[in-house]
Steps between C-alpha positions, in 0.01 A plus 500: 500500500658824380352722774620265770854499357504880474386545861756247621777684317382837640500354851846350455669815371318726744628278779857512371501878453319583822653244732803708597296819534242326719780388731628859511148629572462260792852563631465878480155477658648315797775762539257793479270349765795414724604861567281762664459796266608735779838326517535531122424873512730558796220605736673323788768771494268795433420739789142543621545831682207741457595849380408791728235746394619822344489792741278797431775755454609755243663353188630662187230578245433211258486761227868571553603139436258462210664798330833316504379221270315481169173310451429433869193282552521403868654622825504282812609603849664207681787398722844406373748376760303669774469840336208646301548526124299576190504221243430663164409299190530667163581444137868526598470220755463484879699712746511579872502850652546592864163609635655758733658717230410338163862412418562218253663194661486261202707311416546395861849460639677166540481545877123534479480195274690302762255622766205395282651155450566448871152625589350263241675189631425312821710196579848363550730663252650828388562678172787328321497726194312803372518573128338749265407303188464675167443180299197276546607243763299225337214269570445579867444868421259437213194719476647790698661666200651784708869574454730583662415302813681427825552135597564425865642150548468353851710217640214314669446129431258578213725764338222757506519769232309828507462716191450862601396799289760780508225758447243398762679255729224247436589130512407393148589131527575265790685184394680205662629152415158342559356737240767397247432130559123550487520718189689230308220250556238768430669541160472124436138499609375781274748417219611860461877467474563869434322748723343226717179697538271408207287200595295544180795448268470275188709218650278447802188529282624230264612277789170535686303432182722199434436375852127523443537317169705228673233449767208500253671260261567267794131494592401439139747212475344354815162490329653348187657222701189428704149522366243698694323184603825359642564818697143499624531138618830580674342795680197291598724223634702751699184658644359159587822400677486818711141431599594140594787625712267749670252220590778288645608790722 
């Protein structure tokens, strides 16, 4: 029967092509469920200190800081290292100004970057290196797209790395060795071997469709091998055996 031969061949080749990927899916699934997402994101070393409320006092006029940048679309009053600042977002980028006198403080100094890194890390370890990167540092900084960026490398057991904006002092990325390990298996799972972020890429679509084809062809082959009447008799026998076992109990 031609249809039967075609389905058998589809099932065979789908199994050969998908076998390795199915093992990788299961292996990566185990790894991703093994680690708590907070450990992957470095939350265990992130501080949970609540920021104090801003005092009702006289600050420099927001108009004065707005006039220093072109295309301003937002101004936020907040704390930075314990002192009030204006964070101004504009077409030129984001910058910090001292709230007391409206003076520009971006880019922040290396000393302030070090303070931000120490304030953003809780745990056993200290800063081993602090570098201003002008070239994209790679996969663990993906999606941020802001350069230059400071990288603070800690010497804790997880080799925690903080990526800090030189303009705002914000921690843009928090990475560690668990994240690197996890990210590798995330790449295998979603089959995005470049950016590791697109789980709708063509490879995973083809593989998932192939997996469905493999499963459906297997069910069809089952019906080819056993007639419906045979399957029905097998199910009836199994049901009858269960009822007999229940009566004996």
